[in-house]
Amino acid sequence: MKPVFAAAWILLFALAQSPALLASDDMENRAEADRYYQQGDFKKAYRMYFKLAKNGNHYAQGRVARMYARGEGRRVDFAEAYAWSVLAGEGGETIPVMNSEKLLAQTDNPVTAQEKAEKLEKKYGKRALAEKEFLRAERATQRRSGACMGSNLSCSR
């Protein structure tokens, strides 16, 4: 098998396996974050939810929105709550979406809140995360196959 085809198969395998592995870790971390939240340790819960939210976990994005709206572990910030609720809605979370208009109405500046939502979408939305995952898998494939040795490609990132 030629190196290019081998690299392509490795890339496809890595892309297929990554979501399953991440989902398992997500469930464990989500359960731990939920425990902290239920115990009232909002700062620890927020840190864990935020990490999950940045990695595309829509449930955690909804929880981050809720925590900003209620001031749990963070200061109350309706614009931030709105932005995270919109992002959570992208993944099918219905409660944050139902609350998003209420949150937008409570912000001091709805335009700023909408801009925050757009920034979060560009940074943590489905497309952005898919592009990051693709690039990560591509670099891993290049390192394994030696395709970037001696070329201008940077495989160490």
Coordinates of C-alpha atoms in Angstrom, one line a residue:
M1 CA 0.0 0.0 0.0
K2 CA 1.4 3.4 -1.0
P3 CA 2.2 5.8 1.9
V4 CA -0.4 8.3 0.7
F5 CA -3.2 5.6 0.8
A6 CA -2.0 4.3 4.1
A7 CA -2.1 7.9 5.5
A8 CA -5.6 8.4 4.2
W9 CA -6.8 5.2 5.9
I10 CA -5.1 6.2 9.1
L11 CA -6.8 9.6 8.9
L12 CA -10.2 8.1 8.3
F13 CA -9.7 5.6 11.2
A14 CA -8.6 8.4 13.6
L15 CA -11.6 10.5 12.6
A16 CA -14.0 7.6 13.1
Q17 CA -12.6 6.7 16.5
S18 CA -12.1 10.1 18.0
P19 CA -15.8 10.9 18.7
A20 CA -16.4 7.6 20.4
L21 CA -13.4 8.0 22.7
L22 CA -14.2 11.6 23.5
A23 CA -17.9 10.7 24.2
S24 CA -16.8 8.2 26.8
D25 CA -14.6 10.8 28.6
D26 CA -17.3 13.4 28.2
M27 CA -19.8 11.3 30.0
E28 CA -17.4 10.7 32.9
N29 CA -16.5 14.4 33.2
R30 CA -20.1 15.4 32.8
A31 CA -21.1 13.1 35.7
E32 CA -18.4 14.6 37.8
A33 CA -19.4 18.2 36.9
D34 CA -23.0 17.3 37.7
R35 CA -21.9 16.0 41.2
Y36 CA -20.0 19.2 41.9
Y37 CA -23.0 21.2 40.8
Q38 CA -25.4 19.2 42.9
Q39 CA -23.1 19.7 45.9
G40 CA -23.1 23.4 45.4
D41 CA -19.4 23.6 44.4
F42 CA -20.2 25.9 41.5
K43 CA -16.6 26.9 40.8
K44 CA -15.4 23.4 40.2
A45 CA -18.6 22.5 38.3
Y46 CA -18.2 25.6 36.1
R47 CA -14.5 24.7 35.3
M48 CA -15.5 21.2 34.2
Y49 CA -18.6 22.3 32.3
F50 CA -16.6 25.0 30.6
K51 CA -13.9 22.6 29.5
L52 CA -16.6 20.2 28.1
A53 CA -18.4 23.1 26.5
K54 CA -15.3 24.3 24.6
N55 CA -15.0 20.8 23.2
G56 CA -18.5 20.8 21.8
N57 CA -20.5 19.2 24.5
H58 CA -23.9 20.8 24.0
Y59 CA -25.3 19.8 27.4
A60 CA -22.3 21.5 29.1
Q61 CA -22.8 24.6 26.9
G62 CA -26.3 24.8 28.3
R63 CA -25.1 24.4 31.8
V64 CA -22.5 27.2 31.3
A65 CA -25.3 29.4 30.0
R66 CA -27.4 28.5 33.1
M67 CA -24.6 29.3 35.5
Y68 CA -23.9 32.7 33.9
A69 CA -27.6 33.5 34.0
R70 CA -27.9 32.5 37.7
G71 CA -24.4 33.7 38.8
E72 CA -23.4 30.3 39.9
G73 CA -19.6 30.1 40.1
R74 CA -19.5 33.2 37.9
R75 CA -20.8 36.7 38.0
V76 CA -24.2 37.1 36.4
D77 CA -23.7 37.9 32.8
F78 CA -26.8 37.7 30.6
A79 CA -25.0 38.4 27.4
E80 CA -22.6 35.5 28.1
A81 CA -25.5 33.3 29.1
Y82 CA -27.3 34.1 25.9
A83 CA -24.3 33.3 23.7
W84 CA -23.7 29.9 25.3
S85 CA -27.4 29.1 25.1
V86 CA -27.4 29.8 21.4
L87 CA -24.4 27.5 21.0
A88 CA -26.1 24.8 23.0
G89 CA -29.1 25.1 20.8
E90 CA -27.0 24.3 17.8
G91 CA -26.6 20.8 19.2
G92 CA -30.3 20.2 20.0
E93 CA -30.5 21.3 23.6
T94 CA -34.0 22.7 23.8
I95 CA -34.1 24.4 27.2
P96 CA -31.3 26.8 26.6
V97 CA -32.9 27.8 23.3
M98 CA -36.2 28.4 24.9
N99 CA -34.5 30.7 27.5
S100 CA -32.3 32.5 24.9
E101 CA -34.8 35.2 24.1
K102 CA -35.5 35.9 27.8
L103 CA -31.7 36.1 28.3
L104 CA -31.3 38.5 25.3
A105 CA -34.1 40.7 26.7
Q106 CA -32.2 40.9 30.0
T107 CA -28.9 42.0 28.5
D108 CA -27.8 45.6 28.6
N109 CA -26.8 45.5 25.0
P110 CA -28.5 42.9 22.8
V111 CA -26.1 43.6 19.9
T112 CA -23.1 42.8 22.1
A113 CA -24.8 39.5 23.2
Q114 CA -25.4 38.5 19.6
E115 CA -21.8 39.3 18.7
K116 CA -20.7 37.1 21.6
A117 CA -22.8 34.3 20.3
E118 CA -21.3 34.7 16.8
K119 CA -17.7 34.6 18.3
L120 CA -18.5 31.5 20.3
E121 CA -20.0 29.8 17.2
K122 CA -16.8 30.6 15.2
K123 CA -14.6 29.3 18.1
Y124 CA -16.6 26.3 19.5
G125 CA -19.4 25.6 17.0
K126 CA -19.7 22.3 15.1
R127 CA -17.8 23.5 12.0
A128 CA -14.9 25.0 14.0
L129 CA -14.5 21.8 16.1
A130 CA -14.7 19.6 13.0
E131 CA -12.0 21.6 11.3
K132 CA -9.8 21.4 14.4
E133 CA -10.3 17.6 14.7
F134 CA -9.5 17.2 11.0
L135 CA -6.3 19.2 11.3
R136 CA -5.3 17.3 14.5
A137 CA -5.9 13.9 12.8
E138 CA -4.1 15.1 9.6
R139 CA -1.0 16.1 11.7
A140 CA -1.1 12.8 13.5
T141 CA -1.2 10.9 10.2
Q142 CA 1.6 12.9 8.8
R143 CA 3.8 12.2 11.9
R144 CA 3.0 8.5 11.7
S145 CA 3.7 8.2 8.0
G146 CA 6.7 10.5 8.0
A147 CA 5.0 12.5 5.3
C148 CA 6.1 15.8 6.7
M149 CA 9.8 14.9 7.3
G150 CA 11.9 17.2 5.2
S151 CA 8.9 19.2 3.9
N152 CA 7.6 22.6 4.8
L153 CA 4.7 21.1 6.8
S154 CA 4.9 21.5 10.5
C155 CA 3.9 18.3 12.2
S156 CA 4.8 19.3 15.7
R157 CA 1.8 21.5 16.4

